[in-house]
Amino acid sequence: MQALSFAVHIPLVCFGIAFPAMILYVEWRYLRSGDQLYLTLAKRWTKVMAALFAVGVITGTILSFEMGLLWPNFTATFGSVFGLGFAIEGFSFFMEAIFIGIYVYGWERLSPRRHFASGIPIAIAGFTGSLTVIAVNAWMNHPSGFRLSGGRALDVDPLAALFGNRYLWHELVHMYIAGYIVTGFVVAGCYAVGRLRGRWGRYERTALVIPLTIAALAAPVQVLVGDWAAREVATTQPVKLAAFEGLAKTTKGASEHVLGWYSNGQVKYGIVIPKLLSLLAFHNPNASVQGLDTVPAALRPPINVVRLAFQAMVGIGTLLALLGAIYLVVRVRRKRLPQSIWFYRAVAAAGPLSLVALIAGWVTTEVGRQPWIVYGVMLTKQAVTGASGIPIGYGTLALIYLAVAIGVVWILRRLARSPLALPEPTTAAAGS
Amino acid sequence: MHLYDVPLAFSLVGLALYVVLAGADFGAGIWQLVAGGGPGGKQIRDHAHHSMAPVWEANHVWLIFVLTVTWTAYPSAFGSIASTLSIPLFVAALGIIVRGAAYALRAGTSTARELRVIDTVSASASILTPFALGSMAGAIASRRVPVGNAAGHLFSSWLNPTSLLVGTLAVAASAYLAAVYLAADATRLREGELERQFRARALAAGLVAGAVAIGGLLVVHADAHRLYHGLVRGGALGGVIVSLLAGATTLALVWARRFEAARYTAALAVAAVIAAWALAQNPTLLPGLTIQQAAASHDTLVALIVAVLAGGVILFPSLALLFRLVLAGRLDHAPTAAPLLPRDGVVAASASGLLGRVAGACLIAGFGLLTVADAPWAHAIGVTALFAFIATGFLAAVGEP
C-alpha cells in the first residue's frame, strides 16, 4: 500500500525538487530581458506547479498517516531514531506551502523582485525536504546511530543516524539528479508532442529548450552517479547487489548479465560480459562478489522483481543519457535544435520513460531491501499493523488515487488548452 | 515542566493551531455545502474559496507537524493510537485528500456545474475530517486506546458518547471559526451582503458550538468520569472557564461587528479547550502509560526540540509574512492595477565558448574523482564537479531558442 502511495508521490517530489528552480530561471530571464514571453511561460508553469503541489500535499499527508496506519510497530520502535528527519521535512513542507501561496497568488501583486525572492525558499525547501526523507530511507538501508536491546532502541543519536550515514550521500545525489531528469524530460516531452502536432513558435521552443537542456546534462551525469551508488551498495548491502545481478553464488571475477531471467540459481537467456561485474563493483576484474548464498533463502529479496527493475532503470537511464548527449552535441556544435522528427518523437517518449525509470529505481532500492524494513534489524512483517480491514483500506485508497490521477490529467489538459496571453502571435514564426 | 513534556507542548500548540486554522478551512467547506444554489449561493461559495485558497496548504501542514513530533517523541504511544484508531485516521486522511484535490481541481473548472460538483464533494469531506479527528481525540481522552499494536476495539474505541461529542464539537467549532473569519474577510472586501450573511451564520454556529460544549460536560460526566474530574479541577478548570468566557466574548464581538477582534477570541476559545484537556489528563498519555514512560531517549528529545525551535525561527516570520499579505488583501482575488515594470536590460551575450570548456573540464574531473577514485573526499569533490558541469553546461547550451 505504501508502495502505491510512494509511486504516486515520487514523481511529484521530482517536480518539487526541480520545477521551482526552472520557473525561477525563466522568471530571472524575464527580469533580465523584460521579454513578455518569459513572463507568460513562468506564469503558466507556476499554475502547473501549484496544481502539482496541491496533489503533493495530499499524497504527502497520506504517507505520514500511513506511517502510523500500516507500520505502527516500526514507528513505535524506531520513531525516536528517524522521526527527527520527518520533523525537519515537515518544516520544509511548511515553508514550501507558505511560499508557494505567496508566489502563486503574488504575480502582479508584489514587486517583480520581491516576487522572484519569494520563489527562492520554495526551491530550497524542496531540497531540504527531500534531503531529510532520503536520510530516513538511507538509514533504513544502512541503520546506525542506536543500539537495539529487548526490542527497544537505546542510546539513540538521531543526528548520526540520519546525517552521519555514508549511505545518504549517493542516494541523495542520485535522487536529486533524477528529479531534474524526470522534470526536464516530462516538461520537454509535452512540448515535443506539441511540435509533432505542429505547435512550434518561439514560445514552444523556449519552453522545450530550458527543461531539455537541464535533463540532457543531468542524464549522462546520472550514469556516473548511478555507478557510484552501485559500488556503495556492493559494500554495504551485498545481498541487494547480488539480487540486482542475479548472482547466486559468491564468485571471483563475476560476470555481468544483461537482460535475461533468473531461475534456479542462474540467469538464463542473458548476454554475458565476463568479469565486468567485479570490475564495476570493486574496480578489480578478479574481485570476489558476494552471492545470494551468503544468506538463507528466507532473507533474500524477490530476485526477478529487483533484477528486472534494476535493468529497466539502467537501460532507460542509458538511453536517456544517449538522447541527452545527441541533443547537446547538435546544440553546441551546430548552434540549433535537432531537426529530425525522430528526435522529437524520442523526447516525447523520454518523459514517460523517465517516470518508469524513476519508479523502477525506487522498486530496486525498496524491494531490494526486502524482507527487511530496517536492513538487518527489523523484518517488514514485524513492523506491519495488527489492525484488520487493511484490504478494504487498500482498495479504497487505490480508487482515490485513481481519481486523483484522473483529476491531475484533466486539470493539466485544461491548463494546457487555455489560450496563451502573449502580446504577439508566436505560431506564425513556425519553422524558423 | 520536564524535558519529556516539551515535545508534547509543541504537539498541543500545533494541534491548537491546526484546529484554529485548518478548522476554519473545513468550516468554509461546510458553508459552501449549505450555501444553496442560485447566484447568492455561488457568491458564498466563491467567497469561501478565495479567502482560504492562499493559506489552506500552510494550514494543513500543522497536522503533519503534530504527527511527526508525536511519533518522534512518543513513538510507542503513537503506534498504539494509530493502530487502534486506524479507521477514523483513514477517514480523516480521505477527507483531506478530497479537500486538497478540490483546491487543485477548482482552478481548472470552466462551467458552473463542474464548479458546483467539486464544491459539494470537497464540502462533504469538510464535515467528515473534523468529525473523524475529533472522535480520535475523544477516544484518547476517554481512555479507550490501550497500549499495544491495535490493542483497542476497532469500532467502539471511537464510536462512543465522548467521541461523538468531541467529533460534533469539532464540526460545530469549525463552522463557527470559518463564519467569523469569512465575515471579517467580507468586511475587508466591503461586501456588505456577504458580511451580513456570515455574521448571521457566525452567531448561529457560535450558539450551537457553545451549547454542544456545555451540554458535552454532562456527556463526559456520564461516559468518561475520570476526564470529567480532571476537567473540573485546578488548571484544567481554568482552561474551561477561559474557553467559555472567550466564546461568549466572541459572540458579543460578532454581534457588534468587531470581526477582526473576534478572530482572536474565537481562536483563544479553541486553544483553551485543548489546554484544559491536556491538563486534565496530565501526566497520563494513554491508560497505564505516562508521558515520561512514552518519551523517547534524552538525545532524541533534545535534537527534536532544537530542530523545532530552529525551524520555528524560520517558520514563524514566513507565516507572519503570508498572513500579513493575506490579511492586508495583497493576495486577494480581485485583479489589481499594478502592472509589472521590468528593468531594462538584455541577456548578456553568454561567453558560451568559455562556459562550454569549463563544463567539459568539470565533467572530466567529476568522472575521474567519482568513478575512478575510491576515497570519500574524492567522491565529494567529484559530485560537486558534476553539479558544476550541469550548471555551467546549462548556461552554455541553453542560449536563445
PDB file of N, CA and C in Angstrom, chain B residues 281-339:
ATOM      1  N   GLN B 281      -5.618  15.528  31.748  1.00  0.00           N
ATOM      2  CA  GLN B 281      -5.102  14.176  31.557  1.00  0.00           C
ATOM      3  C   GLN B 281      -3.699  13.999  32.131  1.00  0.00           C
ATOM      4  N   ASN B 282      -2.968  15.083  32.275  1.00  0.00           N
ATOM      5  CA  ASN B 282      -1.598  15.058  32.769  1.00  0.00           C
ATOM      6  C   ASN B 282      -1.503  14.261  34.080  1.00  0.00           C
ATOM      7  N   PRO B 283      -0.544  13.409  34.314  1.00  0.00           N
ATOM      8  CA  PRO B 283       0.596  13.092  33.449  1.00  0.00           C
ATOM      9  C   PRO B 283       0.384  11.835  32.612  1.00  0.00           C
ATOM     10  N   THR B 284      -0.851  11.375  32.487  1.00  0.00           N
ATOM     11  CA  THR B 284      -1.091  10.140  31.733  1.00  0.00           C
ATOM     12  C   THR B 284      -1.270  10.463  30.249  1.00  0.00           C
ATOM     13  N   LEU B 285      -0.651   9.644  29.395  1.00  0.00           N
ATOM     14  CA  LEU B 285      -0.835   9.831  27.955  1.00  0.00           C
ATOM     15  C   LEU B 285      -1.898   8.856  27.469  1.00  0.00           C
ATOM     16  N   LEU B 286      -1.655   7.590  27.720  1.00  0.00           N
ATOM     17  CA  LEU B 286      -2.641   6.542  27.442  1.00  0.00           C
ATOM     18  C   LEU B 286      -2.821   5.787  28.753  1.00  0.00           C
ATOM     19  N   PRO B 287      -3.890   4.986  28.892  1.00  0.00           N
ATOM     20  CA  PRO B 287      -4.066   4.259  30.145  1.00  0.00           C
ATOM     21  C   PRO B 287      -2.814   3.446  30.475  1.00  0.00           C
ATOM     22  N   GLY B 288      -2.251   3.649  31.652  1.00  0.00           N
ATOM     23  CA  GLY B 288      -1.077   2.884  32.058  1.00  0.00           C
ATOM     24  C   GLY B 288       0.210   3.349  31.433  1.00  0.00           C
ATOM     25  N   LEU B 289       0.195   4.467  30.730  1.00  0.00           N
ATOM     26  CA  LEU B 289       1.413   4.949  30.090  1.00  0.00           C
ATOM     27  C   LEU B 289       1.527   6.440  30.378  1.00  0.00           C
ATOM     28  N   THR B 290       2.506   6.792  31.200  1.00  0.00           N
ATOM     29  CA  THR B 290       2.671   8.227  31.462  1.00  0.00           C
ATOM     30  C   THR B 290       3.499   8.855  30.354  1.00  0.00           C
ATOM     31  N   ILE B 291       3.490  10.172  30.342  1.00  0.00           N
ATOM     32  CA  ILE B 291       4.253  10.890  29.327  1.00  0.00           C
ATOM     33  C   ILE B 291       5.724  10.520  29.444  1.00  0.00           C
ATOM     34  N   GLN B 292       6.187  10.416  30.691  1.00  0.00           N
ATOM     35  CA  GLN B 292       7.598  10.094  30.914  1.00  0.00           C
ATOM     36  C   GLN B 292       7.956   8.731  30.325  1.00  0.00           C
ATOM     37  N   GLN B 293       7.067   7.735  30.549  1.00  0.00           N
ATOM     38  CA  GLN B 293       7.361   6.394  30.039  1.00  0.00           C
ATOM     39  C   GLN B 293       7.332   6.354  28.519  1.00  0.00           C
ATOM     40  N   ALA B 294       6.446   7.135  27.939  1.00  0.00           N
ATOM     41  CA  ALA B 294       6.290   7.077  26.486  1.00  0.00           C
ATOM     42  C   ALA B 294       7.402   7.821  25.761  1.00  0.00           C
ATOM     43  N   ALA B 295       8.084   8.729  26.460  1.00  0.00           N
ATOM     44  CA  ALA B 295       9.015   9.624  25.776  1.00  0.00           C
ATOM     45  C   ALA B 295      10.211   8.864  25.221  1.00  0.00           C
ATOM     46  N   ALA B 296      10.746   9.380  24.120  1.00  0.00           N
ATOM     47  CA  ALA B 296      11.938   8.808  23.507  1.00  0.00           C
ATOM     48  C   ALA B 296      13.155   9.189  24.343  1.00  0.00           C
ATOM     49  N   SER B 297      14.318   8.743  23.917  1.00  0.00           N
ATOM     50  CA  SER B 297      15.517   8.966  24.715  1.00  0.00           C
ATOM     51  C   SER B 297      15.868  10.449  24.775  1.00  0.00           C
ATOM     52  N   HIS B 298      16.714  10.762  25.754  1.00  0.00           N
ATOM     53  CA  HIS B 298      17.100  12.150  26.006  1.00  0.00           C
ATOM     54  C   HIS B 298      17.653  12.834  24.752  1.00  0.00           C
ATOM     55  N   ASP B 299      18.573  12.142  24.054  1.00  0.00           N
ATOM     56  CA  ASP B 299      19.204  12.766  22.888  1.00  0.00           C
ATOM     57  C   ASP B 299      18.201  13.086  21.798  1.00  0.00           C
ATOM     58  N   THR B 300      17.288  12.138  21.568  1.00  0.00           N
ATOM     59  CA  THR B 300      16.284  12.361  20.534  1.00  0.00           C
ATOM     60  C   THR B 300      15.429  13.572  20.880  1.00  0.00           C
ATOM     61  N   LEU B 301      15.036  13.658  22.161  1.00  0.00           N
ATOM     62  CA  LEU B 301      14.185  14.775  22.562  1.00  0.00           C
ATOM     63  C   LEU B 301      14.915  16.101  22.356  1.00  0.00           C
ATOM     64  N   VAL B 302      16.207  16.118  22.766  1.00  0.00           N
ATOM     65  CA  VAL B 302      16.965  17.359  22.620  1.00  0.00           C
ATOM     66  C   VAL B 302      17.069  17.738  21.141  1.00  0.00           C
ATOM     67  N   ALA B 303      17.426  16.744  20.318  1.00  0.00           N
ATOM     68  CA  ALA B 303      17.573  17.033  18.884  1.00  0.00           C
ATOM     69  C   ALA B 303      16.253  17.532  18.307  1.00  0.00           C
ATOM     70  N   LEU B 304      15.151  16.905  18.726  1.00  0.00           N
ATOM     71  CA  LEU B 304      13.836  17.299  18.206  1.00  0.00           C
ATOM     72  C   LEU B 304      13.506  18.725  18.628  1.00  0.00           C
ATOM     73  N   ILE B 305      13.760  19.014  19.917  1.00  0.00           N
ATOM     74  CA  ILE B 305      13.412  20.348  20.418  1.00  0.00           C
ATOM     75  C   ILE B 305      14.237  21.411  19.699  1.00  0.00           C
ATOM     76  N   VAL B 306      15.541  21.112  19.527  1.00  0.00           N
ATOM     77  CA  VAL B 306      16.387  22.066  18.808  1.00  0.00           C
ATOM     78  C   VAL B 306      15.868  22.251  17.387  1.00  0.00           C
ATOM     79  N   ALA B 307      15.508  21.128  16.729  1.00  0.00           N
ATOM     80  CA  ALA B 307      15.032  21.218  15.347  1.00  0.00           C
ATOM     81  C   ALA B 307      13.753  22.049  15.277  1.00  0.00           C
ATOM     82  N   VAL B 308      12.847  21.814  16.230  1.00  0.00           N
ATOM     83  CA  VAL B 308      11.582  22.544  16.199  1.00  0.00           C
ATOM     84  C   VAL B 308      11.818  24.030  16.444  1.00  0.00           C
ATOM     85  N   LEU B 309      12.671  24.338  17.421  1.00  0.00           N
ATOM     86  CA  LEU B 309      12.918  25.750  17.713  1.00  0.00           C
ATOM     87  C   LEU B 309      13.604  26.432  16.530  1.00  0.00           C
ATOM     88  N   ALA B 310      14.622  25.748  15.975  1.00  0.00           N
ATOM     89  CA  ALA B 310      15.323  26.334  14.834  1.00  0.00           C
ATOM     90  C   ALA B 310      14.365  26.498  13.662  1.00  0.00           C
ATOM     91  N   GLY B 311      13.532  25.469  13.453  1.00  0.00           N
ATOM     92  CA  GLY B 311      12.539  25.567  12.377  1.00  0.00           C
ATOM     93  C   GLY B 311      11.595  26.724  12.638  1.00  0.00           C
ATOM     94  N   GLY B 312      11.220  26.879  13.917  1.00  0.00           N
ATOM     95  CA  GLY B 312      10.278  27.936  14.263  1.00  0.00           C
ATOM     96  C   GLY B 312      10.831  29.317  13.946  1.00  0.00           C
ATOM     97  N   VAL B 313      12.148  29.471  14.118  1.00  0.00           N
ATOM     98  CA  VAL B 313      12.765  30.770  13.840  1.00  0.00           C
ATOM     99  C   VAL B 313      12.569  31.141  12.371  1.00  0.00           C
ATOM    100  N   ILE B 314      12.641  30.127  11.504  1.00  0.00           N
ATOM    101  CA  ILE B 314      12.431  30.406  10.077  1.00  0.00           C
ATOM    102  C   ILE B 314      10.937  30.461   9.765  1.00  0.00           C
ATOM    103  N   LEU B 315      10.209  29.548  10.420  1.00  0.00           N
ATOM    104  CA  LEU B 315       8.815  29.344  10.041  1.00  0.00           C
ATOM    105  C   LEU B 315       7.932  30.520  10.406  1.00  0.00           C
ATOM    106  N   PHE B 316       8.053  31.004  11.654  1.00  0.00           N
ATOM    107  CA  PHE B 316       7.064  31.975  12.093  1.00  0.00           C
ATOM    108  C   PHE B 316       7.148  33.302  11.337  1.00  0.00           C
ATOM    109  N   PRO B 317       8.369  33.809  11.065  1.00  0.00           N
ATOM    110  CA  PRO B 317       8.405  35.007  10.225  1.00  0.00           C
ATOM    111  C   PRO B 317       7.765  34.772   8.853  1.00  0.00           C
ATOM    112  N   SER B 318       7.991  33.572   8.287  1.00  0.00           N
ATOM    113  CA  SER B 318       7.402  33.285   6.975  1.00  0.00           C
ATOM    114  C   SER B 318       5.886  33.257   7.055  1.00  0.00           C
ATOM    115  N   LEU B 319       5.393  32.560   8.106  1.00  0.00           N
ATOM    116  CA  LEU B 319       3.946  32.503   8.275  1.00  0.00           C
ATOM    117  C   LEU B 319       3.387  33.901   8.483  1.00  0.00           C
ATOM    118  N   ALA B 320       4.115  34.697   9.286  1.00  0.00           N
ATOM    119  CA  ALA B 320       3.651  36.057   9.548  1.00  0.00           C
ATOM    120  C   ALA B 320       3.560  36.825   8.235  1.00  0.00           C
ATOM    121  N   LEU B 321       4.574  36.625   7.365  1.00  0.00           N
ATOM    122  CA  LEU B 321       4.560  37.303   6.069  1.00  0.00           C
ATOM    123  C   LEU B 321       3.333  36.893   5.266  1.00  0.00           C
ATOM    124  N   LEU B 322       3.086  35.563   5.224  1.00  0.00           N
ATOM    125  CA  LEU B 322       1.946  35.070   4.443  1.00  0.00           C
ATOM    126  C   LEU B 322       0.645  35.674   4.960  1.00  0.00           C
ATOM    127  N   PHE B 323       0.462  35.601   6.293  1.00  0.00           N
ATOM    128  CA  PHE B 323      -0.818  36.066   6.822  1.00  0.00           C
ATOM    129  C   PHE B 323      -0.941  37.580   6.701  1.00  0.00           C
ATOM    130  N   ARG B 324       0.213  38.271   6.809  1.00  0.00           N
ATOM    131  CA  ARG B 324       0.127  39.722   6.666  1.00  0.00           C
ATOM    132  C   ARG B 324      -0.319  40.067   5.246  1.00  0.00           C
ATOM    133  N   LEU B 325       0.275  39.362   4.264  1.00  0.00           N
ATOM    134  CA  LEU B 325      -0.112  39.634   2.882  1.00  0.00           C
ATOM    135  C   LEU B 325      -1.578  39.304   2.657  1.00  0.00           C
ATOM    136  N   VAL B 326      -2.016  38.174   3.257  1.00  0.00           N
ATOM    137  CA  VAL B 326      -3.411  37.762   3.043  1.00  0.00           C
ATOM    138  C   VAL B 326      -4.357  38.730   3.726  1.00  0.00           C
ATOM    139  N   LEU B 327      -4.050  39.048   4.994  1.00  0.00           N
ATOM    140  CA  LEU B 327      -4.970  39.896   5.753  1.00  0.00           C
ATOM    141  C   LEU B 327      -4.985  41.315   5.215  1.00  0.00           C
ATOM    142  N   ALA B 328      -3.849  41.729   4.643  1.00  0.00           N
ATOM    143  CA  ALA B 328      -3.835  43.072   4.070  1.00  0.00           C
ATOM    144  C   ALA B 328      -4.472  43.092   2.683  1.00  0.00           C
ATOM    145  N   GLY B 329      -4.919  41.915   2.238  1.00  0.00           N
ATOM    146  CA  GLY B 329      -5.592  41.873   0.947  1.00  0.00           C
ATOM    147  C   GLY B 329      -4.638  41.900  -0.229  1.00  0.00           C
ATOM    148  N   ARG B 330      -3.336  41.708   0.023  1.00  0.00           N
ATOM    149  CA  ARG B 330      -2.394  41.791  -1.076  1.00  0.00           C
ATOM    150  C   ARG B 330      -2.518  40.602  -2.026  1.00  0.00           C
ATOM    151  N   LEU B 331      -3.033  39.483  -1.528  1.00  0.00           N
ATOM    152  CA  LEU B 331      -3.155  38.308  -2.392  1.00  0.00           C
ATOM    153  C   LEU B 331      -4.599  38.082  -2.815  1.00  0.00           C
ATOM    154  N   ASP B 332      -5.430  39.110  -2.679  1.00  0.00           N
ATOM    155  CA  ASP B 332      -6.849  38.924  -2.994  1.00  0.00           C
ATOM    156  C   ASP B 332      -7.072  38.585  -4.446  1.00  0.00           C
ATOM    157  N   HIS B 333      -8.252  37.996  -4.650  1.00  0.00           N
ATOM    158  CA  HIS B 333      -8.560  37.513  -5.986  1.00  0.00           C
ATOM    159  C   HIS B 333      -8.759  38.661  -6.973  1.00  0.00           C
ATOM    160  N   ALA B 334      -9.355  39.761  -6.507  1.00  0.00           N
ATOM    161  CA  ALA B 334      -9.668  40.857  -7.411  1.00  0.00           C
ATOM    162  C   ALA B 334      -8.389  41.370  -8.064  1.00  0.00           C
ATOM    163  N   PRO B 335      -8.407  41.562  -9.372  1.00  0.00           N
ATOM    164  CA  PRO B 335      -7.189  41.995 -10.050  1.00  0.00           C
ATOM    165  C   PRO B 335      -6.804  43.399  -9.609  1.00  0.00           C
ATOM    166  N   THR B 336      -5.543  43.617  -9.398  1.00  0.00           N
ATOM    167  CA  THR B 336      -5.075  44.933  -9.015  1.00  0.00           C
ATOM    168  C   THR B 336      -4.425  45.582 -10.219  1.00  0.00           C
ATOM    169  N   ALA B 337      -4.399  46.858 -10.212  1.00  0.00           N
ATOM    170  CA  ALA B 337      -3.887  47.575 -11.375  1.00  0.00           C
ATOM    171  C   ALA B 337      -2.445  47.977 -11.146  1.00  0.00           C
ATOM    172  N   ALA B 338      -1.606  47.023 -10.890  1.00  0.00           N
ATOM    173  CA  ALA B 338      -0.185  47.340 -10.711  1.00  0.00           C
ATOM    174  C   ALA B 338       0.614  46.534 -11.713  1.00  0.00           C
ATOM    175  N   PRO B 339       0.736  47.063 -12.928  1.00  0.00           N
ATOM    176  CA  PRO B 339       1.438  46.289 -13.960  1.00  0.00           C
ATOM    177  C   PRO B 339       2.911  46.135 -13.614  1.00  0.00           C
TER     178      PRO B 339
END
